[in-house]
Each structure stands twice: as C-alpha cells, then as structure tokens.
Coordinates of C-alpha atoms in Angstrom, one line a residue:
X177 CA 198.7 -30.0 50.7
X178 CA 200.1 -33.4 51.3
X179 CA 203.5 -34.1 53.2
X180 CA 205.7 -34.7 49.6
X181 CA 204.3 -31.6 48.5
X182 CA 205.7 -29.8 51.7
X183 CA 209.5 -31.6 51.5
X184 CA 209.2 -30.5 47.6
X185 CA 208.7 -27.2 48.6
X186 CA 211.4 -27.2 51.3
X187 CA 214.2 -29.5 48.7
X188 CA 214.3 -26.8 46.6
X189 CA 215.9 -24.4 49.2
X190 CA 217.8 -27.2 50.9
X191 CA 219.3 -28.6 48.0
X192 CA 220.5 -25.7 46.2
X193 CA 220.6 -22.9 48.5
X194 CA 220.3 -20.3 45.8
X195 CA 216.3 -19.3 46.8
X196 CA 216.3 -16.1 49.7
X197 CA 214.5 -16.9 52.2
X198 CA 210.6 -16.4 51.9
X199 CA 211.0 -16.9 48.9
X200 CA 207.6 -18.3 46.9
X201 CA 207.3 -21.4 45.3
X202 CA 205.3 -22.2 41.6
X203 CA 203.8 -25.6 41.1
X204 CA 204.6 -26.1 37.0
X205 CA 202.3 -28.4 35.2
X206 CA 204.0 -30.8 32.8
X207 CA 202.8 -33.0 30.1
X208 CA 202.3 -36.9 31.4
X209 CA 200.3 -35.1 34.1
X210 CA 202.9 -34.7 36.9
X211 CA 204.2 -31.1 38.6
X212 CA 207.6 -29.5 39.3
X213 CA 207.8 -27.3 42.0
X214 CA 210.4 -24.9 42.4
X215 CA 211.2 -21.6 43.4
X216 CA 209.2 -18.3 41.7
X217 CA 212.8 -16.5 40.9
X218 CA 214.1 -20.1 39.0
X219 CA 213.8 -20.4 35.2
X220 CA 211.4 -23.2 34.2
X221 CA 210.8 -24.3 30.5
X222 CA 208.0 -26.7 30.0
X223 CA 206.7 -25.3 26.4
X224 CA 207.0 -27.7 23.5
X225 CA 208.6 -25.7 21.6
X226 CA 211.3 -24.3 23.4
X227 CA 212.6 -28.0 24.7
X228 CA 212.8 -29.2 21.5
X229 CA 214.9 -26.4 20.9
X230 CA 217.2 -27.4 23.2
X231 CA 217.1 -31.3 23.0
X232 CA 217.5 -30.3 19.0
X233 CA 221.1 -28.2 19.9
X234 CA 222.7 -31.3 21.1
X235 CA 220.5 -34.3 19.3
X236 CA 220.5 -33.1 16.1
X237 CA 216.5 -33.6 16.5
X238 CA 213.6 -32.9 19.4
X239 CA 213.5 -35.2 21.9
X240 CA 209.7 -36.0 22.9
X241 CA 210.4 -37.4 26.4
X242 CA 212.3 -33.9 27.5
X243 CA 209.2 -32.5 29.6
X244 CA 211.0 -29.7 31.8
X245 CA 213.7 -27.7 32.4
X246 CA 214.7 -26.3 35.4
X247 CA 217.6 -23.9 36.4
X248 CA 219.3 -21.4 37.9
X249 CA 222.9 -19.5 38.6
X250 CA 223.7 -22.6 40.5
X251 CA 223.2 -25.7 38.5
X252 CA 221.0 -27.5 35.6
X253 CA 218.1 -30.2 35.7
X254 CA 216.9 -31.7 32.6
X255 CA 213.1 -34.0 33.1
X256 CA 212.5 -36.9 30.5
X257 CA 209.4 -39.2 31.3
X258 CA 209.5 -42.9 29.9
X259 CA 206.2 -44.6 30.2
X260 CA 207.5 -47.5 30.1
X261 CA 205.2 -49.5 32.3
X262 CA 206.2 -50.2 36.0
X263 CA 209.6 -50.7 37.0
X264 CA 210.3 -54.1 38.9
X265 CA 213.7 -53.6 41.2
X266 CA 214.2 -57.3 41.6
X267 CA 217.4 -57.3 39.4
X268 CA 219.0 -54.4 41.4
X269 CA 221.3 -56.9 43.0
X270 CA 222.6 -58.1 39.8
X271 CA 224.0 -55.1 38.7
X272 CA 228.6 -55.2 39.0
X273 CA 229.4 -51.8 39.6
X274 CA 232.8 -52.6 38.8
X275 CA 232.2 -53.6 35.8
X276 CA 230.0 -50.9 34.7
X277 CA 232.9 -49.0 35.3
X278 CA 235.3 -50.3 34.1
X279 CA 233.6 -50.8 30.4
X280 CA 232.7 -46.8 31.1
X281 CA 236.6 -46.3 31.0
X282 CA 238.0 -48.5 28.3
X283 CA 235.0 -46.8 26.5
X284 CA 236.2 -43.4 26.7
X285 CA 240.4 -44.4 25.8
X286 CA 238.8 -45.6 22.8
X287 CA 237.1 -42.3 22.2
X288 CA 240.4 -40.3 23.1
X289 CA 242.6 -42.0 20.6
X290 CA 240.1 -41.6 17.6
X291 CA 239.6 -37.7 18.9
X292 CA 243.2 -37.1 20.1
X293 CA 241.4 -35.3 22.9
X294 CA 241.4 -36.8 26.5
X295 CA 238.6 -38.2 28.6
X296 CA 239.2 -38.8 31.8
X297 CA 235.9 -40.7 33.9
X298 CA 237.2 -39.4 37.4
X299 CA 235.3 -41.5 39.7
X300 CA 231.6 -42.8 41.0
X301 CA 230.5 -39.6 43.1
X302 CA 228.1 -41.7 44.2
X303 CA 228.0 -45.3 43.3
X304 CA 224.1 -46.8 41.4
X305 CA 222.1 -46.8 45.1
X306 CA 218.5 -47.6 44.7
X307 CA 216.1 -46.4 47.7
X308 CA 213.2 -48.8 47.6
X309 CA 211.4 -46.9 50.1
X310 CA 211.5 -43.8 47.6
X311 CA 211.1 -45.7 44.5
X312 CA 214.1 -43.5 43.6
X313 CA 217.5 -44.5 42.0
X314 CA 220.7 -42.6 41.2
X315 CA 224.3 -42.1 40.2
X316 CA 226.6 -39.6 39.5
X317 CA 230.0 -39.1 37.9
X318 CA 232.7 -36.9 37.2
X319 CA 234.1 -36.5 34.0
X320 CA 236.9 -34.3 32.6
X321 CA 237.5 -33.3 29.0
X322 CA 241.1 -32.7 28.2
X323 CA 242.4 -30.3 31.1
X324 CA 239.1 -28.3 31.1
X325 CA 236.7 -28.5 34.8
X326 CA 235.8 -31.6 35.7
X327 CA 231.7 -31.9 35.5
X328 CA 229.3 -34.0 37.7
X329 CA 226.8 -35.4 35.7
X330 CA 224.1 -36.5 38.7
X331 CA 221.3 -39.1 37.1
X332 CA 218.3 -39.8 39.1
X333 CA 215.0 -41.9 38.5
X334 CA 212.0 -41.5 40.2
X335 CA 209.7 -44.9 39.6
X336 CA 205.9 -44.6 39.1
X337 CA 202.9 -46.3 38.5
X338 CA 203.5 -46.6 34.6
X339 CA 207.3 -45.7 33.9
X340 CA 210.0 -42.7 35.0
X341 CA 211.4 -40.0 35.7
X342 CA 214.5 -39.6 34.9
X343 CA 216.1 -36.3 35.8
X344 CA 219.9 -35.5 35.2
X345 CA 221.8 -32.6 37.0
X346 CA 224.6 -31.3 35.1
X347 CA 227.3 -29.2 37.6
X348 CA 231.0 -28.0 37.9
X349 CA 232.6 -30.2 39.7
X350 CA 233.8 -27.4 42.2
X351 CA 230.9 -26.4 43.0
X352 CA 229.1 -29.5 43.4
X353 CA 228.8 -31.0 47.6
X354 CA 229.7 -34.6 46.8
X355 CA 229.2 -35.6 50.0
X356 CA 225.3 -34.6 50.0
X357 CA 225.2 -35.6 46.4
X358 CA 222.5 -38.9 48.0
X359 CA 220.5 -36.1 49.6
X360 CA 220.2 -34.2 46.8
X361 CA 219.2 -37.1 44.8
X362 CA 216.8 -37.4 47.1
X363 CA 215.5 -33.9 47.6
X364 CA 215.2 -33.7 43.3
X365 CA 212.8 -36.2 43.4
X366 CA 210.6 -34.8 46.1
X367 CA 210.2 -32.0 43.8
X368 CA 208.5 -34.4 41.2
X369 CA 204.9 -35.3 41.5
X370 CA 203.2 -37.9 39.7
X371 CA 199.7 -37.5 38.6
X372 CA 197.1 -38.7 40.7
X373 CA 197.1 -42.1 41.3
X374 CA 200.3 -42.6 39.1
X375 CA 202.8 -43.1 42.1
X376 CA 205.0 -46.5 41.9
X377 CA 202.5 -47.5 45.1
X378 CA 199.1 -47.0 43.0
X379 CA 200.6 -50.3 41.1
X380 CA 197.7 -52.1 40.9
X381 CA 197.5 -56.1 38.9
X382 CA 197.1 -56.0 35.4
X383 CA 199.1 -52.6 34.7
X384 CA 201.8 -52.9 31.8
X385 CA 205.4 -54.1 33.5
X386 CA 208.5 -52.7 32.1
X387 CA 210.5 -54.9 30.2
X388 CA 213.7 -54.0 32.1
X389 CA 214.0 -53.6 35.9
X390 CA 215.6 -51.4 37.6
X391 CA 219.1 -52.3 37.5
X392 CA 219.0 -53.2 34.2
X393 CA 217.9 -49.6 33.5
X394 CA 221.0 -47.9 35.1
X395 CA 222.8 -50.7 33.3
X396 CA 221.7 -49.5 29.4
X397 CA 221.9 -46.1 30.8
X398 CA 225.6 -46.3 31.4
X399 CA 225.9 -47.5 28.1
X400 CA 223.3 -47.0 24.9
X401 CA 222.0 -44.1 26.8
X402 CA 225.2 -42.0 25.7
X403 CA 223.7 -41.5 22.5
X404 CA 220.3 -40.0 23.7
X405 CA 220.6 -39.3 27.4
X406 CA 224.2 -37.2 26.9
X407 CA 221.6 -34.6 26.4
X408 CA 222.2 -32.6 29.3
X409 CA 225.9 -32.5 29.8
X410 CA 226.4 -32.2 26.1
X411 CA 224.1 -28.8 26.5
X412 CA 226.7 -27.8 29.0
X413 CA 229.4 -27.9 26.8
X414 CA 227.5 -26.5 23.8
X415 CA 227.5 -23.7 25.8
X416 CA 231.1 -23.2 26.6
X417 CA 233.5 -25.5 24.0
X418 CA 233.5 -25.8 20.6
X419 CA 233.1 -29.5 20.8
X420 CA 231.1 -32.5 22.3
X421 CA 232.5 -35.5 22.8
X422 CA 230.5 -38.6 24.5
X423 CA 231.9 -41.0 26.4
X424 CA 230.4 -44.1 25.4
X425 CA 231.3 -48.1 27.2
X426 CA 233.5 -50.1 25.7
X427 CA 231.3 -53.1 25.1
X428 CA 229.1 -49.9 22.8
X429 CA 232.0 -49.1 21.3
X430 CA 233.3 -52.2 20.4
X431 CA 229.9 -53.1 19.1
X432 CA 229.8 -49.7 16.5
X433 CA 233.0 -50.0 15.5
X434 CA 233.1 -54.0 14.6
X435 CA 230.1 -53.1 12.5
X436 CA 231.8 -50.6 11.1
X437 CA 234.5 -53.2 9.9
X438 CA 231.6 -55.2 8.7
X439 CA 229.9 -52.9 6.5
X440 CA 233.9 -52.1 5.0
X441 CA 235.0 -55.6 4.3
X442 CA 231.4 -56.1 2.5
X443 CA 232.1 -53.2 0.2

C-alpha cells in the first residue's frame, strides 16, 4: 500500500474525529478511475443514479461531474472531476484576494436588496493558498443567510495529470475548527487517489493543458461557479430552509442584470 494510501487512511480519522477507533476503512471506486477512502461506518454514494438525484434537488438537472459523496453526523463532501487537461499554477501569483472579495460582497447586497433577505459573506476562513508540493489548492468561507448559522463552505482542488478534483465541504460554522481548516484541506485530498499514472507528477509532454491555471480557476470559481458549484451548500439548505439563495460577485451580477436591461429596452 503506498505511503498516500496510508495518510488517506489515517486523514479520515484525523480530520473528522467522528470514526471509533479501529475502525475499518473501504476503498470506493469512482468513475474517472480514482478511489475514495473513508471509514466503513461513513455514508458513501457513488451510484449514478442517486448523485444525479441530488445534483438534480439543487440544479434543477444532473450534474455529470458529481462522482461521490461522502458523509457523516459531522459534516458533508461533495467530489466533481473536471478533465480539463493539466493545470499550470504559473498565474497563482496574479490572483488579488482583495478583490475577489470584495466583488464577492457587493455581489451578495445586490442579491439582498432584490430578495429583501440578508447575506452576509463573513470572512476568508482561510484565504486561496495553493500547496505546490500537493498539487492541492483551497479556500473557505463563511456565509450567513439572514440571522440563521453561519456555514463554512470549504473548496478544495486536488490537480492531476489530466484535470481536478474539486471537492467542497459544506459545515456549521460552530462546529467547524477554523484554525485547522489548512490541515483539513489537506487531509481531504489525501483521501483522493488518482488512477494510475494520472497524478499531476505523471505530466508527461504532449498531454492536453488546461486552458486556465490555477489561479484563474479559483478566480471563475468565486464567481461563474455560483451557478453550478453552489451545489453543495445549496443541498444544505434544501435540507433545512425553504429557500436558496446564491451569492453571486458583483462583476456576475452586474453582467446578468445589464443584459437583462438589454433584452428590455429591445422589446
């Protein structure tokens, strides 16, 4: 068993601490080829028809990139693979958290006035941070809907040979360890195993290169991304509002809504 197989098997009590000691472990097959492993008494859903179920609650349609779900009591992961091609990080440095951020907020005022509801974006739990050692990236926010618990909405990719990972954690914001959120991140990914000879290392000349790097990635994924890849928090509060609102940038926003002027001055 090689040594990311071992710290997969170890993240999945370290991370979550819900697994009794002793506890076994499953290795789950999924579609592109890779494997999830977690612990036997977690729930794991990697038949087709049962993701598109749930991508379908919250889309309005399946989503053919949701490969795996995993959960328990304590928390949520949702697994969509993008075979993109390979993901270049020489654009990390060009991504302005600040302005991400702040785009992210004038997004969601937008949203509050035309739902009379309030979102609040809290704060960067943990700022984009790219570990090029890993090949892994991640974020994570908290958001609050009108006065209800705050959520963390933890996003983390996991680069390979021929696209991503992308794997979101969806979490009350009380019961979430901020300050370990990095190690989590971290310990998420080492559950994730890309087929053979399908880690971002096995990048050999003359595979296909993604047309956006990594930066640019977390980039769209802060903003057209709250159409698609709201999935998992949406799911969350499918299960316990009556509404979903998503919190979309302002530069999005701005960009719907002018076209939306458009199409009414033509008519």
């Amino acid at each position: 068993m090689s040594s990311r197989t071992w710290t997969a098997l170890a993240a999945a009590w370290a991370i979550f601490m819900a697994a009794p000691v002793g506890a076994a472990e499953v290795e789950h097959a999924l579609s592109n080829g890779a494997t999830l492993i977690t612990d036997e008494a977690d729930e794991v859903l990697t038949d087709r028809a049962a993701l598109d179920e749930i991508s379908a609650q919250s889309q309005g349609e399946p989503d053919p990139t949701l490969e795996a779900y995993w959960s328990n009591p304590e928390f949520e992961v949702y697994f969509n693979h993008e075979a993109v091609g390979y993901v270049e990080m020489d654009d990390w440095d060009e991504l302005d958290v600040n302005d991400l951020w702040e785009s992210y907020v004038e997004g969601s005022k937008e949203q509050s006035k035309l739902f009379g509801y309030q979102i609040r974006p809290l704060r960067w739990v943990v700022e984009p941070t790219l570990d090029r050692k890993s090949a892994v990236a991640y974020y994570a926010l908290e958001v609050q809907f009108g006065e209800e618990e705050p959520l963390i909405n933890l996003v983390v990719y996991d680069f390979g040979r021929y696209g991503y990972e992308e794997m979101t954690l969806v979490q009350s914001s009380g019961a979430f360890p901020a300050a370990r959120a990095g190690g989590i991140a971290t310990r998420i990914a080492a559950a994730y195993e890309f087929g053979p000879e399908s880690d971002y290392g096995d990048f050999t000349e003359g595979d296909t290169i993604a047309a956006m790097g990594a930066g640019g990635l977390v980039a769209a994924a802060l903003g057209v991304k709250f159409g698609k890849g709201i999935l998992a928090i949406a799911l969350v509060f499918l299960k316990k509002f009556w509404f979903i609102f998503l919190v979309i940038p302002a530069a999005i926003w701005k960009f719907f809504t002018g076209r939306s002027k458009e199409a009414e001055a033509e008519t």
